[in-house]
Amino acid sequence: MYFEKSKGFPKDFLWGSASAAYQVEGGWDADGKGVSNWDKFVRIPGKTFKATTGDKAVDHYHRYKEDVKLMAEMGLKTYRFSIAWTRIYPNGNGEVNEAGLQFYDNLINELLKYGIEPMVTVYHWDMPQALEDQYHGWESRQIVDDYVNYAKTLFERYGDRVKYWITMNEQNIFTSFGWLKGMHPPGKENDMKTFYQVNHHANMAHAKTVLALKEMYPDAKVGASFAYSPCYAYDRKPENAMAKADYDDLQNYWWMDIYAYGRYPRSAWAYLESQGVTPQMEDGDEDILKKAAALVDFMGVNYYQTCVAEYNDINGVGMTNTMNNTGEKGTAQVQGVPGLYKNPANDFLPTTDWDWTIDPMGIRMCCRDITSRYDLPVVISENGLGAFDKVEDGQVHDPYRIAYLKAHIEELKKAIDDGCRVLAYCTWSYTDLLSWLNGYQKRYGFVYVDREEDENSGTLNRIPKDSYYWYKKVIETNGEEL
Ligand code: BG6
């Protein structure tokens, strides 16, 4: 569609930036915090780039005041961060840790002091290891009650000050990496049956959390954050168009339909039946999923890239570790589901050093698809560029990041002109942080942090990059000056 004059961003648009507890906090055993599945996983040789851990991360746990002050100077409207379950319940359930609750009280109050809206993610992948030991974590239905209990503790404590809640970050990623690709805890591969069961448990945890929040705070705004990669058919060959349809049902709508409609897509369900991997549901589950979906306020979208779907022969490529986690361009391999689709590179688009496709128009497509399929507002909860940054004379010049963000914001503006309701745009990330599998060399922040892979490297000093000053202007002009 073409509009001669843009409506621009709404007056109350939330210009934001984001992080996650494990990736920034450090203080991995501070003040009564319990051990998470990631604290354990990173210690298994070969699992992360150069054996990096989040033990110290970028020490946000001790430097949050300095970080928030920089946010305020930038004019940030919202800061999205996650809470470490293990700080609140060191064992996942049982006794609550007051020191952990206090840390997030302090962070939230610090943000509010400067008029920055806190946007809280309940779960960004760091599950208490104690729950893994007690009942294999997400594999057991028992986790639903513990999750809701943990979430309710957060609502009770922070609900008077936090309006925006994200129940879960990228369920599609942590489950596929954990049970299909072996790259996240618990490190299982090709376990389709458990993968779908785990997802059903996560869906129930999400749904019951939404219901609990709305009972306590009916005016709160809630949604899940989904890693959404819109997909192009490889070409006009009908079998490739069908590969796209399969990809959408199994990789996108499988999750988004649950959040927005409270039901699984029929054709994906039929495929699961044919493979004997449908999840076990209990009486009443469908009702709970539907009730929660009716109360969801937005679709959270983490947008990084689009993909391509091409028919994949029954003997074709699978899902296991095909990623480029080193930053050596051109080392990622094609992945897929035999008999359905594979995802070759898109020759029309450039890529990052980690082989992620750069496609600004994709963010507009996310918004358009969500608007026409679900008629829900959108919160862009992540979007950003992972790159190698260098300090030169005490400064960090990152024109490539500015170009990336500018192009995406321009497309987001068009999505708003197209009629999409977009509430917020959070870049990934605010400060540099630990990239789960890619160490500290893959940097995303507006604020450079002086550290490398080695735990004892660097001063952890903060240096605002050129993109920091650029985004300050974007916020000041409400997206008019890009
Ligand atoms: C999202 C996650 O998948 O993408 C973040 O929510 C993550 O936690 C981000 O850091 C970028 O991914 P990566 O692998 O480059 O760190």
Short mmCIF file of C-alpha atoms and ligand atoms in Angstrom, two decimals:
data_model
loop_
_atom_site.label_atom_id
_atom_site.label_comp_id
_atom_site.label_asym_id
_atom_site.label_seq_id
_atom_site.Cartn_x
_atom_site.Cartn_y
_atom_site.Cartn_z
CA MET A 1 0.00 0.00 0.00
CA TYR A 2 1.13 3.54 -0.59
CA PHE A 3 0.33 6.62 1.47
CA GLU A 4 1.49 10.02 0.37
CA LYS A 5 1.69 11.33 3.90
CA SER A 6 2.64 9.25 6.90
CA LYS A 7 0.51 9.48 10.03
CA GLY A 8 3.67 9.00 12.04
CA PHE A 9 3.99 7.33 15.40
CA PRO A 10 1.24 7.82 17.99
CA LYS A 11 1.95 10.45 20.67
CA ASP A 12 2.20 7.92 23.50
CA PHE A 13 4.41 5.50 21.51
CA LEU A 14 6.76 3.55 23.74
CA TRP A 15 10.31 3.89 22.41
CA GLY A 16 12.22 1.24 24.27
CA SER A 17 15.09 -1.15 24.56
CA ALA A 18 15.41 -4.58 26.10
CA SER A 19 17.53 -7.11 27.98
CA ALA A 20 17.21 -10.42 29.82
CA ALA A 21 18.34 -11.29 33.35
CA TYR A 22 20.84 -14.01 32.51
CA GLN A 23 22.42 -11.94 29.76
CA VAL A 24 23.08 -8.79 31.78
CA GLU A 25 22.86 -9.29 35.52
CA GLY A 26 25.79 -11.44 36.59
CA GLY A 27 25.80 -11.96 40.36
CA TRP A 28 24.92 -15.53 39.57
CA ASP A 29 25.03 -16.65 43.21
CA ALA A 30 24.54 -13.29 44.92
CA ASP A 31 22.17 -12.66 47.82
CA GLY A 32 20.56 -16.07 48.00
CA LYS A 33 20.01 -16.62 44.26
CA GLY A 34 19.54 -20.27 43.29
CA VAL A 35 21.23 -22.09 40.42
CA SER A 36 19.45 -21.94 37.05
CA ASN A 37 19.52 -24.45 34.21
CA TRP A 38 21.73 -21.99 32.30
CA ASP A 39 24.18 -21.65 35.20
CA LYS A 40 24.66 -25.39 34.81
CA PHE A 41 24.44 -25.73 31.02
CA VAL A 42 27.18 -23.20 30.24
CA ARG A 43 29.59 -25.33 32.28
CA ILE A 44 29.22 -28.29 29.93
CA PRO A 45 32.26 -28.20 27.60
CA GLY A 46 31.49 -27.18 24.04
CA LYS A 47 28.05 -25.72 24.67
CA THR A 48 28.83 -22.00 24.40
CA PHE A 49 31.25 -19.90 22.36
CA LYS A 50 34.66 -20.07 24.10
CA ALA A 51 32.89 -21.47 27.19
CA THR A 52 31.40 -18.07 28.05
CA THR A 53 29.06 -17.80 31.01
CA GLY A 54 26.71 -15.23 32.49
CA ASP A 55 28.39 -15.50 35.90
CA LYS A 56 29.39 -11.87 35.79
CA ALA A 57 27.70 -10.90 32.50
CA VAL A 58 27.82 -7.09 32.33
CA ASP A 59 27.26 -6.77 36.08
CA HIS A 60 23.92 -5.02 35.75
CA TYR A 61 23.02 -6.50 39.14
CA HIS A 62 25.48 -4.11 40.75
CA ARG A 63 25.44 -1.33 38.14
CA TYR A 64 21.73 -0.97 37.43
CA LYS A 65 21.67 2.64 38.72
CA GLU A 66 24.34 3.68 36.25
CA ASP A 67 22.51 1.86 33.43
CA VAL A 68 19.16 3.43 34.26
CA LYS A 69 20.71 6.90 34.49
CA LEU A 70 22.02 6.48 30.94
CA MET A 71 18.55 5.35 29.85
CA ALA A 72 17.07 8.49 31.37
CA GLU A 73 19.61 10.71 29.63
CA MET A 74 18.67 9.03 26.38
CA GLY A 75 14.98 9.70 27.00
CA LEU A 76 13.96 6.04 26.87
CA LYS A 77 10.20 5.59 27.37
CA THR A 78 10.21 1.92 28.28
CA TYR A 79 12.77 -0.64 29.41
CA ARG A 80 11.99 -4.30 28.91
CA PHE A 81 13.84 -6.65 31.27
CA SER A 82 13.28 -10.12 32.67
CA ILE A 83 13.23 -11.42 36.20
CA ALA A 84 15.43 -14.33 37.25
CA TRP A 85 13.09 -16.93 38.75
CA THR A 86 16.04 -18.19 40.85
CA ARG A 87 16.40 -14.85 42.61
CA ILE A 88 12.76 -15.01 43.72
CA TYR A 89 12.47 -18.75 44.38
CA PRO A 90 16.01 -20.20 44.60
CA ASN A 91 14.52 -23.70 44.41
CA GLY A 92 11.78 -22.86 41.93
CA ASN A 93 9.11 -23.33 44.57
CA GLY A 94 8.97 -23.27 48.37
CA GLU A 95 10.62 -20.43 50.17
CA VAL A 96 10.74 -16.97 48.65
CA ASN A 97 13.99 -14.94 48.73
CA GLU A 98 13.34 -11.42 49.95
CA ALA A 99 16.70 -10.10 48.72
CA GLY A 100 15.79 -11.13 45.19
CA LEU A 101 12.42 -9.43 45.37
CA GLN A 102 14.14 -6.33 46.70
CA PHE A 103 16.54 -6.14 43.75
CA TYR A 104 13.70 -5.82 41.24
CA ASP A 105 11.85 -3.41 43.56
CA ASN A 106 14.91 -1.21 43.41
CA LEU A 107 15.23 -1.52 39.64
CA ILE A 108 11.55 -0.75 39.04
CA ASN A 109 11.63 2.23 41.40
CA GLU A 110 14.77 3.54 39.76
CA LEU A 111 13.08 3.38 36.34
CA LEU A 112 9.92 5.06 37.61
CA LYS A 113 11.99 7.80 39.22
CA TYR A 114 12.93 8.87 35.68
CA GLY A 115 9.52 8.24 34.16
CA ILE A 116 10.61 5.07 32.32
CA GLU A 117 7.82 2.49 31.97
CA PRO A 118 8.99 -0.94 33.15
CA MET A 119 8.02 -3.79 30.81
CA VAL A 120 8.62 -7.06 32.64
CA THR A 121 9.26 -10.48 31.13
CA VAL A 122 8.34 -13.18 33.65
CA TYR A 123 10.47 -15.86 31.99
CA HIS A 124 13.41 -15.40 29.63
CA TRP A 125 14.76 -18.97 29.63
CA ASP A 126 16.59 -19.25 32.98
CA MET A 127 14.66 -21.95 34.82
CA PRO A 128 15.56 -23.04 38.36
CA GLN A 129 17.84 -26.07 38.12
CA ALA A 130 16.08 -27.43 41.21
CA LEU A 131 12.94 -27.97 39.08
CA GLU A 132 14.99 -29.85 36.50
CA ASP A 133 16.27 -32.05 39.36
CA GLN A 134 12.82 -32.41 40.99
CA TYR A 135 10.77 -33.34 37.93
CA HIS A 136 12.67 -32.54 34.68
CA GLY A 137 11.38 -28.99 34.46
CA TRP A 138 9.18 -28.26 31.46
CA GLU A 139 8.78 -31.97 30.71
CA SER A 140 6.48 -32.33 33.70
CA ARG A 141 3.04 -30.81 34.01
CA GLN A 142 3.97 -29.94 37.61
CA ILE A 143 5.83 -26.91 36.33
CA VAL A 144 2.58 -25.16 35.47
CA ASP A 145 1.63 -24.64 39.14
CA ASP A 146 5.15 -23.59 40.12
CA TYR A 147 5.29 -21.13 37.23
CA VAL A 148 1.96 -19.56 38.10
CA ASN A 149 2.92 -19.37 41.77
CA TYR A 150 6.17 -17.58 40.81
CA ALA A 151 4.33 -15.21 38.45
CA LYS A 152 1.70 -14.39 41.09
CA THR A 153 4.45 -13.50 43.55
CA LEU A 154 5.70 -10.98 40.99
CA PHE A 155 2.23 -9.57 40.39
CA GLU A 156 1.60 -9.21 44.13
CA ARG A 157 4.87 -7.43 44.68
CA TYR A 158 5.17 -5.27 41.54
CA GLY A 159 1.67 -5.13 40.06
CA ASP A 160 0.99 -1.72 41.61
CA ARG A 161 3.84 -0.25 39.55
CA VAL A 162 4.23 -2.49 36.49
CA LYS A 163 1.59 -2.19 33.81
CA TYR A 164 3.18 -4.15 30.92
CA TRP A 165 3.87 -7.86 31.40
CA ILE A 166 5.30 -10.43 29.01
CA THR A 167 4.55 -13.95 30.21
CA MET A 168 7.22 -15.76 28.27
CA ASN A 169 10.06 -14.99 25.89
CA GLU A 170 10.31 -16.92 22.62
CA GLN A 171 8.73 -20.18 23.63
CA ASN A 172 9.37 -21.34 20.06
CA ILE A 173 13.12 -20.82 20.45
CA PHE A 174 13.80 -22.21 23.92
CA THR A 175 11.75 -25.34 23.22
CA SER A 176 13.15 -26.04 19.74
CA PHE A 177 16.72 -25.38 20.87
CA GLY A 178 16.16 -27.44 24.04
CA TRP A 179 14.43 -30.52 22.60
CA LEU A 180 15.12 -30.57 18.84
CA LYS A 181 18.52 -28.98 18.29
CA GLY A 182 20.37 -29.83 21.52
CA MET A 183 21.68 -26.29 21.80
CA HIS A 184 19.85 -25.05 24.92
CA PRO A 185 19.16 -26.91 28.16
CA PRO A 186 18.27 -29.72 28.58
CA GLY A 187 20.25 -30.34 25.35
CA LYS A 188 18.00 -32.95 23.73
CA GLU A 189 17.90 -33.59 19.97
CA ASN A 190 15.08 -34.59 17.65
CA ASP A 191 12.72 -35.42 20.52
CA MET A 192 9.53 -34.31 18.77
CA LYS A 193 7.16 -36.01 21.19
CA THR A 194 8.62 -34.29 24.26
CA PHE A 195 8.99 -31.03 22.34
CA TYR A 196 5.24 -30.80 21.77
CA GLN A 197 4.42 -31.90 25.29
CA VAL A 198 6.78 -29.30 26.74
CA ASN A 199 5.10 -26.69 24.56
CA HIS A 200 1.70 -27.65 25.83
CA HIS A 201 2.93 -27.22 29.42
CA ALA A 202 4.39 -23.83 28.51
CA ASN A 203 1.10 -22.84 26.87
CA MET A 204 -0.81 -23.77 30.02
CA ALA A 205 1.69 -21.85 32.17
CA HIS A 206 1.28 -18.83 29.92
CA ALA A 207 -2.52 -19.05 29.90
CA LYS A 208 -2.91 -19.51 33.66
CA THR A 209 -0.49 -16.64 34.25
CA VAL A 210 -2.60 -14.36 32.05
CA LEU A 211 -5.75 -15.36 33.97
CA ALA A 212 -4.04 -14.79 37.35
CA LEU A 213 -2.77 -11.36 36.33
CA LYS A 214 -6.12 -10.19 34.99
CA GLU A 215 -7.84 -11.34 38.15
CA MET A 216 -5.46 -9.27 40.25
CA TYR A 217 -4.97 -6.34 37.87
CA PRO A 218 -7.68 -6.19 35.19
CA ASP A 219 -6.09 -3.08 33.64
CA ALA A 220 -2.63 -4.58 33.24
CA LYS A 221 -1.43 -5.19 29.67
CA VAL A 222 -0.19 -8.67 28.88
CA GLY A 223 1.09 -10.81 26.02
CA ALA A 224 3.80 -13.33 25.13
CA SER A 225 6.88 -12.48 23.04
CA PHE A 226 7.20 -14.61 19.97
CA ALA A 227 10.29 -14.96 17.74
CA TYR A 228 8.53 -14.30 14.48
CA SER A 229 10.25 -15.01 11.16
CA PRO A 230 7.84 -14.33 8.31
CA CYS A 231 8.47 -16.67 5.43
CA TYR A 232 8.67 -16.39 1.62
CA ALA A 233 8.02 -19.28 -0.71
CA TYR A 234 11.26 -20.07 -2.57
CA ASP A 235 9.57 -19.49 -5.93
CA ARG A 236 6.21 -19.84 -7.67
CA LYS A 237 6.37 -23.63 -7.80
CA PRO A 238 3.20 -24.88 -6.03
CA GLU A 239 5.15 -27.37 -3.88
CA ASN A 240 7.21 -24.49 -2.52
CA ALA A 241 4.08 -22.47 -1.78
CA MET A 242 2.82 -25.50 0.16
CA ALA A 243 6.19 -25.67 1.97
CA LYS A 244 5.55 -22.09 3.07
CA ALA A 245 2.07 -23.00 4.29
CA ASP A 246 3.54 -25.92 6.27
CA TYR A 247 6.24 -23.70 7.70
CA ASP A 248 3.72 -21.06 8.76
CA ASP A 249 1.42 -23.56 10.46
CA LEU A 250 4.19 -25.43 12.26
CA GLN A 251 6.66 -22.63 12.98
CA ASN A 252 4.54 -19.53 13.40
CA TYR A 253 0.82 -20.14 13.88
CA TRP A 254 1.44 -23.15 16.15
CA TRP A 255 2.33 -20.62 18.87
CA MET A 256 0.64 -17.41 17.83
CA ASP A 257 -2.77 -19.11 17.38
CA ILE A 258 -2.53 -20.32 20.98
CA TYR A 259 -1.73 -16.85 22.31
CA ALA A 260 -4.41 -15.13 20.20
CA TYR A 261 -7.14 -17.78 19.75
CA GLY A 262 -6.37 -20.40 22.39
CA ARG A 263 -6.28 -23.26 19.88
CA TYR A 264 -3.79 -25.20 17.79
CA PRO A 265 -3.91 -24.83 13.98
CA ARG A 266 -5.81 -27.82 12.53
CA SER A 267 -3.40 -28.77 9.76
CA ALA A 268 -0.41 -28.65 12.13
CA TRP A 269 -2.36 -30.87 14.55
CA ALA A 270 -3.12 -33.32 11.72
CA TYR A 271 0.60 -33.48 10.88
CA LEU A 272 1.45 -34.17 14.53
CA GLU A 273 -1.15 -36.95 14.58
CA SER A 274 0.42 -38.50 11.50
CA GLN A 275 3.77 -38.53 13.33
CA GLY A 276 2.31 -39.77 16.63
CA VAL A 277 3.57 -36.71 18.52
CA THR A 278 0.43 -34.84 19.61
CA PRO A 279 0.68 -33.50 23.17
CA GLN A 280 -1.45 -34.92 25.92
CA MET A 281 -4.11 -32.43 27.02
CA GLU A 282 -6.25 -32.52 30.13
CA ASP A 283 -9.99 -31.84 30.38
CA GLY A 284 -10.52 -28.12 30.67
CA ASP A 285 -7.24 -27.13 28.99
CA GLU A 286 -8.92 -25.88 25.84
CA ASP A 287 -11.26 -23.76 27.88
CA ILE A 288 -8.40 -22.20 29.85
CA LEU A 289 -6.40 -21.50 26.67
CA LYS A 290 -9.40 -19.79 25.08
CA LYS A 291 -10.24 -17.72 28.15
CA ALA A 292 -6.65 -16.49 28.39
CA ALA A 293 -6.48 -15.72 24.66
CA ALA A 294 -9.55 -13.53 24.99
CA LEU A 295 -7.73 -11.47 27.65
CA VAL A 296 -4.39 -11.03 25.88
CA ASP A 297 -3.74 -7.37 25.02
CA PHE A 298 -0.99 -7.59 22.43
CA MET A 299 1.26 -9.91 20.46
CA GLY A 300 4.89 -9.46 21.47
CA VAL A 301 7.17 -9.80 18.46
CA ASN A 302 10.90 -10.36 18.48
CA TYR A 303 11.83 -9.66 14.90
CA TYR A 304 15.27 -10.29 13.50
CA GLN A 305 14.89 -11.90 10.10
CA THR A 306 12.66 -13.45 7.46
CA CYS A 307 13.22 -16.87 5.95
CA VAL A 308 12.55 -18.85 2.80
CA ALA A 309 10.63 -22.12 2.53
CA GLU A 310 11.38 -24.71 -0.12
CA TYR A 311 10.05 -28.25 -0.34
CA ASN A 312 12.33 -30.68 1.53
CA ASP A 313 12.49 -34.28 0.43
CA ILE A 314 11.70 -36.99 3.00
CA ASN A 315 15.44 -37.79 3.08
CA GLY A 316 16.33 -34.10 3.23
CA VAL A 317 18.01 -31.93 5.88
CA GLY A 318 16.99 -31.91 9.55
CA MET A 319 17.08 -29.45 12.45
CA THR A 320 20.20 -30.11 14.48
CA ASN A 321 23.02 -27.65 14.97
CA THR A 322 23.32 -25.74 11.73
CA MET A 323 24.01 -22.29 13.11
CA ASN A 324 26.90 -19.91 12.77
CA ASN A 325 27.90 -19.11 16.35
CA THR A 326 31.38 -17.81 15.56
CA GLY A 327 30.72 -14.73 13.43
CA GLU A 328 32.53 -16.30 10.44
CA LYS A 329 30.22 -15.24 7.66
CA GLY A 330 28.92 -18.00 5.41
CA THR A 331 29.22 -20.90 7.86
CA ALA A 332 25.51 -21.43 8.67
CA GLN A 333 23.88 -24.46 7.07
CA VAL A 334 20.41 -25.03 5.71
CA GLN A 335 17.95 -26.63 8.13
CA GLY A 336 14.51 -28.12 7.68
CA VAL A 337 11.92 -30.78 8.41
CA PRO A 338 12.19 -33.80 6.08
CA GLY A 339 9.08 -34.25 3.97
CA LEU A 340 7.90 -30.66 4.57
CA TYR A 341 10.25 -27.72 4.13
CA LYS A 342 13.81 -26.47 4.33
CA ASN A 343 15.02 -22.91 4.74
CA PRO A 344 17.67 -21.94 2.15
CA ALA A 345 19.31 -18.50 2.19
CA ASN A 346 17.61 -15.59 0.41
CA ASP A 347 19.90 -14.36 -2.41
CA PHE A 348 18.05 -11.06 -2.57
CA LEU A 349 19.02 -9.99 0.93
CA PRO A 350 22.26 -9.16 2.76
CA THR A 351 23.26 -10.98 5.94
CA THR A 352 25.05 -10.20 9.20
CA ASP A 353 28.39 -11.74 10.16
CA TRP A 354 26.38 -14.46 11.92
CA ASP A 355 24.43 -15.15 8.69
CA TRP A 356 21.18 -13.60 9.87
CA THR A 357 19.21 -12.17 6.95
CA ILE A 358 18.70 -8.41 7.04
CA ASP A 359 15.18 -7.63 5.83
CA PRO A 360 13.60 -4.43 7.22
CA MET A 361 10.35 -5.04 5.34
CA GLY A 362 9.88 -8.18 7.42
CA ILE A 363 8.96 -6.11 10.48
CA ARG A 364 6.10 -4.57 8.52
CA MET A 365 5.03 -8.02 7.42
CA CYS A 366 4.95 -9.25 11.03
CA CYS A 367 2.63 -6.37 11.94
CA ARG A 368 0.43 -6.84 8.88
CA ASP A 369 0.03 -10.56 9.38
CA ILE A 370 -0.79 -10.23 13.08
CA THR A 371 -3.24 -7.44 12.32
CA SER A 372 -5.14 -9.34 9.66
CA ARG A 373 -5.01 -12.78 11.30
CA TYR A 374 -5.57 -11.77 14.94
CA ASP A 375 -6.56 -8.10 14.95
CA LEU A 376 -4.28 -7.59 17.96
CA PRO A 377 -2.00 -4.65 18.77
CA VAL A 378 1.72 -5.39 18.42
CA VAL A 379 4.59 -4.77 20.82
CA ILE A 380 7.93 -5.09 19.08
CA SER A 381 9.74 -6.54 22.06
CA GLU A 382 13.08 -7.08 20.27
CA ASN A 383 14.77 -5.95 17.06
CA GLY A 384 18.45 -5.31 16.54
CA LEU A 385 21.77 -6.06 14.94
CA GLY A 386 24.49 -8.27 16.40
CA ALA A 387 27.85 -6.96 15.21
CA PHE A 388 31.55 -6.68 16.03
CA ASP A 389 32.06 -3.21 17.58
CA LYS A 390 35.39 -1.52 18.24
CA VAL A 391 36.43 1.26 20.59
CA GLU A 392 38.44 3.97 18.83
CA ASP A 393 39.76 6.85 20.91
CA GLY A 394 37.20 6.15 23.59
CA GLN A 395 34.28 6.14 21.13
CA VAL A 396 32.28 3.48 19.33
CA HIS A 397 31.16 4.29 15.79
CA ASP A 398 28.41 1.92 14.69
CA PRO A 399 26.87 3.37 11.50
CA TYR A 400 25.82 -0.16 10.45
CA ARG A 401 23.59 -0.44 13.55
CA ILE A 402 22.08 2.97 12.93
CA ALA A 403 21.36 2.00 9.30
CA TYR A 404 19.77 -1.27 10.42
CA LEU A 405 17.52 0.32 13.05
CA LYS A 406 16.59 3.27 10.81
CA ALA A 407 15.45 0.96 8.02
CA HIS A 408 13.36 -1.12 10.43
CA ILE A 409 11.75 1.92 12.06
CA GLU A 410 10.85 3.29 8.61
CA GLU A 411 9.06 0.03 7.83
CA LEU A 412 7.35 0.08 11.22
CA LYS A 413 6.04 3.54 10.44
CA LYS A 414 4.59 2.15 7.21
CA ALA A 415 2.93 -0.65 9.18
CA ILE A 416 1.22 1.99 11.31
CA ASP A 417 0.10 3.80 8.15
CA ASP A 418 -1.23 0.44 6.94
CA GLY A 419 -3.56 0.42 9.95
CA CYS A 420 -1.58 -1.78 12.35
CA ARG A 421 -1.76 -0.83 16.01
CA VAL A 422 1.82 -0.81 17.27
CA LEU A 423 2.29 0.09 20.93
CA ALA A 424 6.03 -0.14 21.44
CA TYR A 425 9.37 -0.68 19.76
CA CYS A 426 12.13 -2.18 21.89
CA THR A 427 15.54 -2.57 20.39
CA TRP A 428 17.73 -5.48 21.33
CA SER A 429 19.62 -4.52 23.34
CA TYR A 430 20.22 -1.63 25.70
CA THR A 431 23.75 -2.42 26.86
CA ASP A 432 25.97 -5.00 25.23
CA LEU A 433 25.33 -8.36 26.84
CA LEU A 434 26.00 -12.07 26.70
CA SER A 435 24.67 -13.66 23.54
CA TRP A 436 23.67 -17.11 24.82
CA LEU A 437 25.65 -19.16 22.30
CA ASN A 438 27.83 -16.45 20.75
CA GLY A 439 29.71 -15.03 23.71
CA TYR A 440 30.35 -11.32 24.22
CA GLN A 441 31.82 -10.57 20.79
CA LYS A 442 28.36 -10.42 19.18
CA ARG A 443 27.30 -7.00 20.40
CA TYR A 444 23.80 -5.53 20.19
CA GLY A 445 23.76 -2.57 22.59
CA PHE A 446 23.46 1.20 22.39
CA VAL A 447 25.91 1.15 25.26
CA TYR A 448 29.24 -0.61 24.83
CA VAL A 449 30.48 -2.66 27.77
CA ASP A 450 34.20 -3.21 28.16
CA ARG A 451 34.56 -6.97 28.46
CA GLU A 452 35.33 -9.97 26.31
CA GLU A 453 34.82 -13.72 26.58
CA ASP A 454 37.35 -14.19 29.37
CA GLU A 455 35.66 -13.64 32.75
CA ASN A 456 38.55 -11.53 33.97
CA SER A 457 38.80 -9.31 30.90
CA GLY A 458 37.82 -5.64 30.81
CA THR A 459 36.73 -2.94 33.22
CA LEU A 460 32.98 -3.36 32.53
CA ASN A 461 32.92 0.40 31.91
CA ARG A 462 30.03 1.74 29.83
CA ILE A 463 30.53 3.79 26.64
CA PRO A 464 27.48 5.13 24.78
CA LYS A 465 27.90 4.32 21.08
CA ASP A 466 26.98 6.63 18.18
CA SER A 467 23.69 4.73 17.92
CA TYR A 468 22.88 5.82 21.51
CA TYR A 469 22.91 9.49 20.47
CA TRP A 470 21.07 8.71 17.26
CA TYR A 471 18.23 6.90 19.11
CA LYS A 472 18.00 9.79 21.60
CA LYS A 473 17.10 12.01 18.64
CA VAL A 474 14.63 9.47 17.28
CA ILE A 475 12.84 9.48 20.63
CA GLU A 476 12.94 13.27 20.94
CA THR A 477 11.29 13.66 17.52
CA ASN A 478 8.91 10.72 18.03
CA GLY A 479 10.39 8.92 15.03
CA GLU A 480 10.26 11.92 12.66
CA GLU A 481 14.02 12.34 12.46
CA LEU A 482 15.65 9.05 11.58
C1 BG6 B 1 16.36 -13.52 20.96
C2 BG6 B 1 16.44 -13.63 22.45
O1 BG6 B 1 16.27 -14.81 20.47
O2 BG6 B 1 17.42 -13.01 20.25
C3 BG6 B 1 17.60 -12.89 23.08
O3 BG6 B 1 15.24 -13.27 23.06
C4 BG6 B 1 18.82 -13.05 22.18
O4 BG6 B 1 17.78 -13.35 24.37
C5 BG6 B 1 18.51 -12.36 20.87
O5 BG6 B 1 20.00 -12.57 22.73
C6 BG6 B 1 19.65 -12.37 19.89
O6 BG6 B 1 20.09 -13.67 19.67
P1 BG6 B 1 21.62 -14.04 19.73
O7 BG6 B 1 21.68 -15.51 19.55
O8 BG6 B 1 22.30 -13.30 18.66
O9 BG6 B 1 22.06 -13.60 21.10
#
